[in-house]
Short mmCIF file of C-alpha atoms in Angstrom, two decimals:
data_model
loop_
_atom_site.label_atom_id
_atom_site.label_comp_id
_atom_site.label_asym_id
_atom_site.label_seq_id
_atom_site.Cartn_x
_atom_site.Cartn_y
_atom_site.Cartn_z
CA UNK A 21 0.41 -0.16 0.05
CA UNK A 22 1.48 3.25 -1.13
CA UNK A 23 1.69 6.70 1.64
CA UNK A 24 -1.88 8.28 0.81
CA UNK A 25 -3.74 4.21 1.22
CA UNK A 26 -1.72 4.19 4.65
CA UNK A 27 -3.04 7.88 5.56
CA UNK A 28 -6.35 7.54 4.20
CA UNK A 29 -6.67 3.54 6.83
CA UNK A 30 -4.88 5.34 9.21
CA UNK A 31 -7.11 8.20 9.28
CA UNK A 32 -10.42 5.63 9.62
CA UNK A 33 -8.58 4.19 12.78
CA UNK A 34 -6.13 0.99 11.53
CA UNK A 35 -3.52 1.67 13.96
CA UNK A 36 -1.33 -1.18 12.16
CA UNK A 37 -1.03 1.85 8.82
CA UNK A 38 0.12 4.21 11.21
CA UNK A 39 2.66 2.75 13.19
CA UNK A 40 3.79 1.66 8.80
CA UNK A 41 4.18 5.00 8.84
CA UNK A 42 6.01 5.61 11.99
CA UNK A 43 9.13 3.86 10.74
CA UNK A 44 9.00 5.04 7.28
CA UNK A 45 9.45 8.66 9.09
CA UNK A 46 10.95 8.64 12.41
CA UNK A 47 14.30 8.84 11.50
CA UNK A 48 13.24 13.05 10.16
CA UNK A 49 10.97 13.57 12.90
CA UNK A 50 13.41 12.21 15.38
CA UNK A 51 16.14 13.84 13.70
CA UNK A 52 14.66 17.59 14.17
CA UNK A 53 13.70 16.95 17.84
CA UNK A 54 17.25 15.97 18.50
CA UNK A 55 18.78 19.20 16.92
CA UNK A 56 15.63 21.22 18.67
CA UNK A 57 16.41 19.55 21.70
CA UNK A 58 19.73 18.81 22.42
CA UNK A 59 20.05 15.84 24.03
CA UNK A 60 18.43 12.58 23.23
CA UNK A 61 15.98 11.27 26.08
CA UNK A 62 14.35 15.06 25.51
CA UNK A 63 14.78 14.51 21.69
CA UNK A 64 12.32 10.80 22.63
CA UNK A 65 9.70 13.00 24.30
CA UNK A 66 9.12 15.22 22.19
CA UNK A 67 9.15 12.51 19.31
CA UNK A 68 7.01 10.06 21.02
CA UNK A 69 4.74 13.00 21.73
CA UNK A 70 4.64 14.19 18.20
CA UNK A 71 3.44 10.47 17.02
CA UNK A 72 0.91 10.23 19.70
CA UNK A 73 -0.01 13.53 19.23
CA UNK A 74 -0.78 12.93 15.13
CA UNK A 75 -3.09 9.75 15.23
CA UNK A 76 -4.62 11.18 17.44
CA UNK A 77 -5.24 13.91 15.08
CA UNK A 78 -4.85 12.85 11.78
CA UNK A 79 -8.35 13.81 10.82
CA UNK A 80 -7.08 17.52 10.99
CA UNK A 81 -4.14 16.11 7.58
CA UNK A 82 -6.03 18.07 4.36
CA UNK A 83 -3.98 16.62 2.25
CA UNK A 84 0.12 17.63 0.58
CA UNK A 85 3.49 16.90 2.67
CA UNK A 86 3.07 13.98 4.64
CA UNK A 87 6.84 15.54 5.78
CA UNK A 88 5.71 18.50 6.50
CA UNK A 89 3.11 17.85 8.59
CA UNK A 90 5.00 15.33 10.77
CA UNK A 91 8.01 17.78 11.33
CA UNK A 92 5.37 20.79 12.18
CA UNK A 93 3.71 18.83 15.22
CA UNK A 94 7.18 17.63 16.47
CA UNK A 95 8.82 21.54 15.58
CA UNK A 96 5.69 22.74 17.84
CA UNK A 97 6.42 20.09 20.49
CA UNK A 98 9.72 21.47 20.70
CA UNK A 99 9.01 24.59 20.51
CA UNK A 100 6.27 23.95 24.16
CA UNK A 101 9.76 21.94 26.01
CA UNK A 102 11.42 25.01 24.83
CA UNK A 103 9.87 27.52 26.09
CA UNK A 104 8.63 25.62 29.56
CA UNK A 105 12.04 24.79 30.57
CA UNK A 106 13.30 28.95 29.45
CA UNK A 107 10.05 29.13 32.23
CA UNK A 108 12.79 28.12 34.77
CA UNK A 109 15.86 29.14 33.11
CA UNK A 110 18.84 26.95 34.19
CA UNK A 111 20.46 29.13 31.49
CA UNK A 112 19.05 32.41 29.81
CA UNK A 113 18.86 31.64 25.73
CA UNK A 114 19.46 34.62 24.48
CA UNK A 115 21.86 36.43 27.31
CA UNK A 116 22.58 40.06 27.31
CA UNK A 117 26.20 41.10 28.18
CA UNK A 118 26.79 43.64 30.89
CA UNK A 119 25.84 47.04 28.75
CA UNK A 120 22.75 45.01 27.80
CA UNK A 121 23.45 43.86 24.60
CA UNK A 122 22.74 40.30 23.02
CA UNK A 123 25.56 38.32 22.80
CA UNK A 124 26.32 37.40 19.31
CA UNK A 125 28.78 34.59 20.00
CA UNK A 126 26.93 32.10 22.51
CA UNK A 127 30.19 30.85 23.76
CA UNK A 128 28.83 31.01 27.54
CA UNK A 129 26.55 27.92 26.23
CA UNK A 130 30.04 26.44 26.93
CA UNK A 131 32.45 25.64 29.95
CA UNK A 132 33.76 28.81 30.97
CA UNK A 133 37.29 26.58 30.03
CA UNK A 134 35.65 25.02 27.30
CA UNK A 135 35.82 26.74 23.81
CA UNK A 136 34.41 25.16 20.54
CA UNK A 137 37.86 24.53 18.90
CA UNK A 138 39.02 22.70 22.34
CA UNK A 139 35.93 21.01 21.98
CA UNK A 140 36.42 19.92 18.09
CA UNK A 141 39.80 18.42 19.97
CA UNK A 142 38.39 16.22 21.89
CA UNK A 143 34.20 15.89 20.41
CA UNK A 144 33.33 14.96 16.79
CA UNK A 145 32.32 18.42 14.61
CA UNK A 146 28.74 16.50 15.21
CA UNK A 147 29.15 18.22 18.51
CA UNK A 148 30.85 21.22 17.79
CA UNK A 149 27.89 22.05 15.23
CA UNK A 150 24.82 20.75 17.76
CA UNK A 151 26.93 23.35 20.32
CA UNK A 152 26.33 25.82 18.17
CA UNK A 153 22.61 25.30 16.86
CA UNK A 154 21.28 25.72 20.78
CA UNK A 155 22.89 28.48 21.01
CA UNK A 156 20.32 30.20 18.80
CA UNK A 157 16.73 30.71 19.11
CA UNK A 158 14.20 28.38 18.38
CA UNK A 159 12.60 29.69 15.92
CA UNK A 160 16.21 30.52 14.01
CA UNK A 161 17.10 26.46 15.00
CA UNK A 162 14.27 25.29 13.29
CA UNK A 163 14.80 26.59 9.79
CA UNK A 164 18.07 26.01 9.79
CA UNK A 165 17.86 23.07 10.38
CA UNK A 166 14.63 21.81 8.39
CA UNK A 167 16.71 23.91 5.16
CA UNK A 168 20.45 22.99 5.42
CA UNK A 169 20.02 19.60 7.59
CA UNK A 170 16.91 17.93 6.86
CA UNK A 171 16.47 19.12 3.23
CA UNK A 172 13.90 20.98 3.09
CA UNK A 173 13.07 24.04 -0.37
CA UNK A 174 12.30 26.74 1.02
CA UNK A 175 8.25 26.35 0.97
CA UNK A 176 8.55 22.95 2.35
CA UNK A 177 10.46 24.51 5.21
CA UNK A 178 7.79 27.79 5.30
CA UNK A 179 4.79 24.55 5.48
CA UNK A 180 6.51 23.35 8.36
CA UNK A 181 6.01 26.54 10.36
CA UNK A 182 3.19 28.37 8.81
CA UNK A 183 5.52 31.24 7.96
CA UNK A 184 6.03 33.16 4.55
CA UNK A 185 8.54 32.52 2.77
CA UNK A 186 10.05 35.70 2.92
CA UNK A 187 10.35 34.49 7.28
CA UNK A 188 12.23 31.64 6.40
CA UNK A 189 14.54 33.68 4.17
CA UNK A 190 15.49 35.82 7.04
CA UNK A 191 15.40 33.56 9.93
CA UNK A 192 17.50 30.77 8.02
CA UNK A 193 19.94 33.90 6.78
CA UNK A 194 20.30 35.55 10.73
CA UNK A 195 21.09 31.47 11.95
CA UNK A 196 23.71 30.65 9.45
CA UNK A 197 25.18 34.07 10.51
CA UNK A 198 24.62 33.21 13.44
CA UNK A 199 26.52 29.45 13.06
CA UNK A 200 29.80 30.58 10.86
CA UNK A 201 30.09 33.35 13.92
CA UNK A 202 30.19 30.47 16.50
CA UNK A 203 32.38 27.57 14.24
CA UNK A 204 34.58 30.37 14.10
CA UNK A 205 37.08 28.41 16.35
CA UNK A 206 36.44 25.37 14.97
CA UNK A 207 37.49 26.49 11.18
CA UNK A 208 41.35 25.76 11.12
CA UNK A 209 40.56 22.22 12.78
CA UNK A 210 37.50 21.50 9.86
CA UNK A 211 38.02 19.62 6.89
CA UNK A 212 40.01 20.67 4.18
CA UNK A 213 36.54 20.20 2.21
CA UNK A 214 35.07 22.86 3.85
CA UNK A 215 38.13 25.56 4.87
CA UNK A 216 37.35 25.72 0.27
CA UNK A 217 34.79 28.41 -0.99
CA UNK A 218 32.37 26.25 -1.39
CA UNK A 219 31.52 25.24 -5.58
CA UNK A 220 27.56 24.86 -5.79
CA UNK A 221 26.64 28.16 -5.73
CA UNK A 222 23.88 28.43 -7.83
CA UNK B 1 36.51 50.31 3.83
CA UNK B 2 34.51 47.89 4.48
CA UNK B 3 30.93 48.85 4.77
CA UNK B 4 28.55 47.76 7.47
CA UNK B 5 26.56 44.75 6.15
CA UNK B 6 23.18 44.94 6.17
CA UNK B 7 21.00 42.31 7.13
CA UNK B 8 18.70 42.78 3.51
CA UNK B 9 22.35 41.91 1.81
CA UNK B 10 22.78 39.45 4.00
CA UNK B 11 19.75 37.63 3.39
CA UNK B 12 20.22 38.35 -0.26
CA UNK B 13 24.16 36.55 0.20
CA UNK B 14 21.95 33.26 1.86
CA UNK B 15 19.26 33.46 -0.97
CA UNK B 16 21.51 33.65 -3.46
CA UNK B 17 23.32 30.24 -2.27
CA UNK B 18 20.31 28.69 -2.55
CA UNK B 19 19.62 29.34 -5.81
CA UNK B 20 16.23 31.76 -4.01
CA UNK B 21 16.92 34.29 -6.31
CA UNK B 22 14.70 35.87 -9.20
CA UNK B 23 17.34 36.71 -12.19
CA UNK B 24 17.43 40.43 -11.30
CA UNK B 25 18.26 39.89 -8.09
CA UNK B 26 20.78 37.53 -8.74
CA UNK B 27 22.72 39.85 -10.96
CA UNK B 28 22.42 42.78 -8.95
CA UNK B 29 24.36 40.76 -6.16
CA UNK B 30 26.81 39.79 -9.12
CA UNK B 31 27.83 42.58 -9.09
CA UNK B 32 27.73 43.59 -6.29
CA UNK B 33 30.10 40.46 -5.39
CA UNK B 34 33.08 42.64 -7.54
CA UNK B 35 32.63 45.86 -6.09
CA UNK B 36 33.54 44.95 -2.74
CA UNK B 37 34.96 42.41 -1.04
CA UNK B 38 33.16 42.14 2.67
CA UNK B 39 29.79 41.00 0.39
CA UNK B 40 32.68 38.29 -0.98
CA UNK B 41 33.97 37.39 2.57
CA UNK B 42 30.91 37.47 3.80
CA UNK B 43 29.04 34.68 1.58
CA UNK B 44 32.17 31.88 1.62
CA UNK B 45 31.15 32.35 5.64
CA UNK B 46 27.31 31.74 4.71
CA UNK B 47 28.82 28.62 1.99
CA UNK B 48 30.96 26.87 4.68
CA UNK B 49 28.81 26.79 7.61
CA UNK B 50 26.51 25.45 4.66
CA UNK B 51 28.43 23.25 3.20
CA UNK B 52 29.92 21.67 6.87
CA UNK B 53 25.58 21.55 8.09
CA UNK B 54 24.95 19.31 4.85
CA UNK B 55 27.10 17.50 5.72
CA UNK B 56 26.12 15.32 8.43
CA UNK B 57 24.97 12.50 8.17
CA UNK B 58 21.66 11.98 8.84
CA UNK B 59 20.08 11.36 12.31
CA UNK B 60 18.54 7.30 13.09
CA UNK B 61 16.29 6.98 15.59
CA UNK B 62 17.55 5.68 18.51
CA UNK B 63 14.57 3.22 18.71
CA UNK B 64 11.11 2.65 17.05
CA UNK B 65 8.62 4.67 18.21
CA UNK B 66 5.56 2.26 16.91
CA UNK B 67 2.07 3.45 19.27
CA UNK B 68 0.49 0.92 21.12
CA UNK B 69 -2.71 0.91 21.25
CA UNK B 70 -2.76 2.50 25.01
CA UNK B 71 -1.27 5.12 23.88
CA UNK B 72 -3.14 5.85 20.46
CA UNK B 73 -5.97 5.87 22.49
CA UNK B 74 -8.03 2.92 21.15
CA UNK B 75 -11.12 0.97 22.99
CA UNK B 76 -9.89 -2.19 24.13
CA UNK B 77 -12.33 -4.86 22.62
CA UNK B 78 -13.53 -6.41 26.00
CA UNK B 79 -15.94 -4.54 28.41
CA UNK B 80 -15.52 -4.31 31.97
CA UNK B 81 -17.28 -7.38 33.01
CA UNK B 82 -19.21 -6.75 35.87
CA UNK B 83 -21.77 -8.58 38.24
CA UNK B 84 -24.59 -6.38 36.79
CA UNK B 85 -24.06 -6.99 33.41
CA UNK B 86 -23.12 -10.55 33.74
CA UNK B 87 -26.53 -11.34 35.64
CA UNK B 88 -27.78 -9.28 32.48
CA UNK B 89 -26.18 -11.69 30.15
CA UNK B 90 -27.64 -15.03 31.82
CA UNK B 91 -30.91 -13.65 31.55
CA UNK B 92 -30.44 -13.36 28.04
CA UNK B 93 -29.41 -16.82 27.43
CA UNK B 94 -31.71 -18.72 29.56
CA UNK B 95 -34.73 -16.40 28.50
CA UNK B 96 -33.98 -17.22 24.77
CA UNK B 97 -33.33 -21.27 25.13
CA UNK B 98 -36.53 -21.37 27.77
CA UNK B 99 -38.13 -19.45 24.61
CA UNK B 100 -36.42 -22.34 22.07
CA UNK B 101 -38.06 -24.59 24.23
CA UNK B 102 -41.93 -23.22 24.33
CA UNK B 103 -42.01 -22.95 20.75
CA UNK B 104 -40.65 -26.24 19.81
CA UNK B 105 -42.66 -27.90 21.79
CA UNK B 106 -45.57 -25.04 20.27
CA UNK B 107 -44.46 -26.84 16.79
CA UNK B 108 -44.05 -30.54 17.63
CA UNK B 109 -47.29 -30.51 18.77
CA UNK B 110 -48.85 -29.30 16.31
CA UNK B 111 -50.03 -25.29 17.21
CA UNK B 112 -53.06 -26.22 18.34
CA UNK B 113 -55.47 -23.14 18.38
CA UNK B 114 -59.27 -22.89 19.83
CA UNK B 115 -60.25 -22.24 16.72
CA UNK B 116 -59.54 -25.87 15.54
CA UNK B 117 -60.90 -27.52 19.35
CA UNK B 118 -64.63 -25.70 17.80
CA UNK B 119 -64.49 -27.23 14.16
CA UNK B 120 -63.73 -30.72 15.72
CA UNK B 121 -67.29 -30.29 18.08
CA UNK B 122 -69.28 -29.12 15.31
CA UNK B 123 -68.11 -31.98 13.43
CA UNK B 124 -69.26 -34.71 16.65
CA UNK B 125 -72.33 -36.18 16.66
CA UNK B 126 -73.94 -33.56 17.73
CA UNK B 127 -76.32 -32.68 16.22
CA UNK B 128 -76.76 -36.75 14.74
CA UNK B 129 -78.94 -37.08 17.28
CA UNK B 130 -81.50 -33.73 15.51
CA UNK B 131 -81.43 -35.92 12.67
CA UNK B 132 -81.81 -39.21 13.85
CA UNK B 133 -84.91 -37.25 15.67
CA UNK B 134 -86.42 -36.50 11.81
CA UNK B 135 -86.15 -39.33 10.96
CA UNK B 136 -87.83 -41.10 13.97
CA UNK B 137 -90.28 -38.88 13.23
CA UNK B 138 -91.23 -39.44 9.71
CA UNK B 139 -90.34 -43.30 10.78
CA UNK B 140 -93.28 -43.08 13.10
CA UNK B 141 -95.18 -41.34 10.97
CA UNK B 142 -95.46 -44.21 8.44
CA UNK B 143 -95.62 -47.21 10.57
CA UNK B 144 -97.69 -45.41 12.59
CA UNK B 145 -100.26 -45.67 9.48
CA UNK B 146 -99.06 -49.29 7.87
CA UNK B 147 -99.74 -50.67 12.07
CA UNK B 148 -103.59 -48.86 11.06
CA UNK B 149 -103.71 -50.30 8.01
CA UNK B 150 -104.82 -53.71 6.82
CA UNK B 151 -102.28 -54.51 4.52
CA UNK B 152 -98.78 -54.68 5.03
CA UNK B 153 -96.70 -51.30 4.43
CA UNK B 154 -93.77 -51.01 2.87
CA UNK B 155 -92.21 -50.83 6.51
CA UNK B 156 -88.91 -52.21 6.14
CA UNK B 157 -88.09 -50.02 2.49
CA UNK B 158 -88.60 -46.93 5.19
CA UNK B 159 -87.19 -48.11 8.50
CA UNK B 160 -84.55 -48.87 6.03
CA UNK B 161 -84.57 -45.25 4.37
CA UNK B 162 -84.92 -44.59 8.36
CA UNK B 163 -81.15 -46.72 9.07
CA UNK B 164 -79.32 -45.81 6.17
CA UNK B 165 -79.84 -41.27 7.01
CA UNK B 166 -78.46 -42.60 10.02
CA UNK B 167 -75.71 -44.08 8.97
CA UNK B 168 -75.23 -40.82 6.38
CA UNK B 169 -74.66 -38.79 9.47
CA UNK B 170 -72.29 -40.81 12.04
CA UNK B 171 -69.78 -41.16 9.17
CA UNK B 172 -69.85 -37.60 8.56
CA UNK B 173 -68.09 -37.76 12.08
CA UNK B 174 -64.47 -36.98 11.71
CA UNK B 175 -61.27 -38.80 13.59
CA UNK B 176 -60.39 -35.49 15.98
CA UNK B 177 -63.81 -36.57 17.82
CA UNK B 178 -62.77 -39.11 19.24
CA UNK B 179 -63.80 -37.44 22.41
CA UNK B 180 -67.07 -37.98 22.02
CA UNK B 181 -66.64 -41.06 20.34
CA UNK B 182 -69.33 -42.16 17.94
CA UNK B 183 -70.82 -45.46 18.09
CA UNK B 184 -70.03 -47.06 14.71
CA UNK B 185 -73.41 -46.97 13.08
CA UNK B 186 -73.33 -50.63 11.12
CA UNK B 187 -73.97 -52.55 14.62
CA UNK B 188 -76.33 -49.02 15.78
CA UNK B 189 -78.56 -49.70 13.39
CA UNK B 190 -78.62 -53.43 12.16
CA UNK B 191 -80.65 -54.11 8.84
CA UNK B 192 -84.22 -54.49 8.54
CA UNK B 193 -84.29 -57.81 7.86
CA UNK B 194 -81.99 -58.98 10.73
CA UNK B 195 -84.82 -57.19 12.96
CA UNK B 196 -88.20 -57.61 11.19
CA UNK B 197 -87.93 -60.23 9.30
CA UNK B 198 -91.78 -61.07 8.87
CA UNK B 199 -93.43 -58.46 11.15
CA UNK B 200 -94.14 -55.46 8.32
CA UNK B 201 -94.21 -53.39 11.14
CA UNK B 202 -91.49 -51.18 13.58
CA UNK B 203 -93.80 -51.27 17.13
CA UNK B 204 -94.37 -53.98 17.86
CA UNK B 205 -95.05 -54.56 21.40
CA UNK B 206 -96.83 -56.77 23.00
CA UNK B 207 -99.66 -55.30 21.94
CA UNK B 208 -99.37 -56.47 18.46
CA UNK B 209 -99.27 -59.25 16.78
CA UNK B 210 -98.21 -60.69 14.27
CA UNK B 211 -99.97 -62.23 11.70
CA UNK B 212 -98.20 -65.53 13.45
CA UNK B 213 -99.49 -64.80 16.45
CA UNK B 214 -95.83 -65.22 17.42
CA UNK B 215 -95.31 -61.40 19.90
CA UNK B 216 -93.02 -60.09 18.14
CA UNK B 217 -89.40 -58.82 18.73
CA UNK B 218 -89.01 -55.72 20.25
CA UNK B 219 -86.94 -54.09 17.28
CA UNK B 220 -83.32 -52.67 18.38
CA UNK B 221 -83.25 -49.74 16.18
CA UNK B 222 -85.04 -47.26 17.76
CA UNK B 223 -83.76 -48.22 21.32
CA UNK B 224 -80.08 -48.13 20.69
CA UNK B 225 -80.87 -44.22 18.13
CA UNK B 226 -83.00 -43.05 21.07
CA UNK B 227 -79.96 -43.98 23.66
CA UNK B 228 -77.69 -42.04 21.08
CA UNK B 229 -79.67 -38.66 21.31
CA UNK B 230 -79.38 -38.74 25.32
CA UNK B 231 -75.99 -39.62 25.11
CA UNK B 232 -75.47 -36.32 22.46
CA UNK B 233 -77.24 -33.90 24.63
CA UNK B 234 -75.68 -35.11 27.58
CA UNK B 235 -71.78 -34.64 26.28
CA UNK B 236 -72.87 -30.84 24.61
CA UNK B 237 -72.00 -29.83 27.97
CA UNK B 238 -68.62 -31.90 28.63
CA UNK B 239 -67.69 -30.48 24.39
CA UNK B 240 -68.14 -27.04 25.45
CA UNK B 241 -66.02 -27.12 28.54
CA UNK B 242 -62.92 -28.84 27.20
CA UNK B 243 -62.84 -26.21 24.40
CA UNK B 244 -62.91 -23.44 26.79
CA UNK B 245 -59.72 -25.23 28.92
CA UNK B 246 -58.21 -25.11 25.28
CA UNK B 247 -58.59 -22.13 25.23
CA UNK B 248 -57.03 -21.15 28.32
CA UNK B 249 -54.08 -23.13 27.92
CA UNK B 250 -53.35 -22.19 24.66
CA UNK B 251 -53.93 -18.73 25.07
CA UNK B 252 -51.54 -18.99 27.96
CA UNK B 253 -48.69 -20.88 26.06
CA UNK B 254 -49.27 -18.22 24.36
CA UNK B 255 -48.58 -15.30 26.38
CA UNK B 256 -45.59 -17.42 28.44
CA UNK B 257 -43.72 -17.07 25.07
CA UNK B 258 -44.17 -13.78 24.33
CA UNK B 259 -43.17 -13.06 28.00
CA UNK B 260 -39.90 -15.34 27.44
CA UNK B 261 -39.29 -12.63 23.58
CA UNK B 262 -39.21 -9.30 26.24
CA UNK B 263 -37.09 -10.49 28.53
CA UNK B 264 -34.71 -11.97 25.85
CA UNK B 265 -34.57 -8.65 24.25
CA UNK B 266 -34.72 -6.60 27.19
CA UNK B 267 -31.99 -8.52 29.24
CA UNK B 268 -29.91 -9.00 26.61
CA UNK B 269 -29.97 -4.84 25.01
CA UNK B 270 -29.40 -3.84 29.28
CA UNK B 271 -26.22 -6.56 28.94
CA UNK B 272 -24.99 -4.23 25.70
CA UNK B 273 -25.29 -1.25 27.55
CA UNK B 274 -23.48 -1.94 29.66
CA UNK B 275 -20.49 -3.28 27.49
CA UNK B 276 -20.67 0.09 25.69
CA UNK B 277 -20.87 2.08 29.16
CA UNK B 278 -18.33 0.73 30.60
CA UNK B 279 -15.46 0.18 27.82
CA UNK B 280 -12.87 1.17 27.77
#
């Protein structure tokens, strides 16, 4: 049975059909949750909650990209959890310096004794990337994950976050700029292929 | 001098990397890139960041996230069993079984209807005495005429005709009138030849002598007819009472069947509603 058929039967209450959709999309959904939350336990909780919400709200699915629909659910679940944590802050997401100005480079998230380059020596590049992602505001983080990690185009990302394409462009540009600044310290340690100018300009 | 890169220029550079600029916008930006080194530096930085992010291998889910029925909020098929539910279910089953037994018994006995008893009653020789009485009157009239005349009359023929009428009446009794069993016609009405071998008259009383001077034997046909007539008259009220009893019994069985059907349906419906209300 194709995806449309599985969705149709799942909408009629067939749990087996829905679970087949879960198996097809759980990697993508978990990746989104992990990149948003930054740690496996919270990412698993968010993923499970997202699929439960998806099954119960399956009647609200009106067609279009089912992948985008699932990613919207998990992204919103992650937003809710991050806001809940923000109400009980342990570390500010948008810290201010002594002049009450926003700190562009989120080095404050890392241990004071460890810089990104030092971390890269101990950990893989992915950990450094994840560390820099966690320094972004949730709204920026979601867009850069959807476009640059999940491989979506601007219209799909706009469908997920329910915002215009112009908003996707703006948030993506700012997120990339912040990530560039965060990764600046590890630039020299990057593989040679990443030190060269990217040739896939369009 | 390095110009400060504006947010709009930053967005254009980012969109330029993803091919999201119109042809006109792309032309303008490329012209600016040729003129400004800061834009080129910024573009390089964004390009490398984008490449690093896209180089990350896809993450795999650490486990399956398929849903259980409980997680999906699907109601279980088996309802919670309560004593009341069990009792209602048992009552429904018992009432159904009893109804089947009663209905089966009814079918096996033929489903007697009071009307059928009435039919049988009417087929009995209760009416026979009436016809016998008419035939008897006719016969008496004929034999009286015979005794008054000096010449022998055709008594045997009249008697024979009378007997034949009686036979026809008694043969009309159906087998269902076994309650009041009609006597066998031929034996009750011996042919006149046996009774009246030589006597021309039927009223062979002791006051009448046969031509031979010997006393005429009293015929047995007439007393038998009279006796049957009396029996029929006595049997009429018995048949009426019996039919009434049968009718009451029939209605009683019908009432029982209706009650059992009602019990079976109502208890079954109640058990069904209980199971629906308590299902998770």
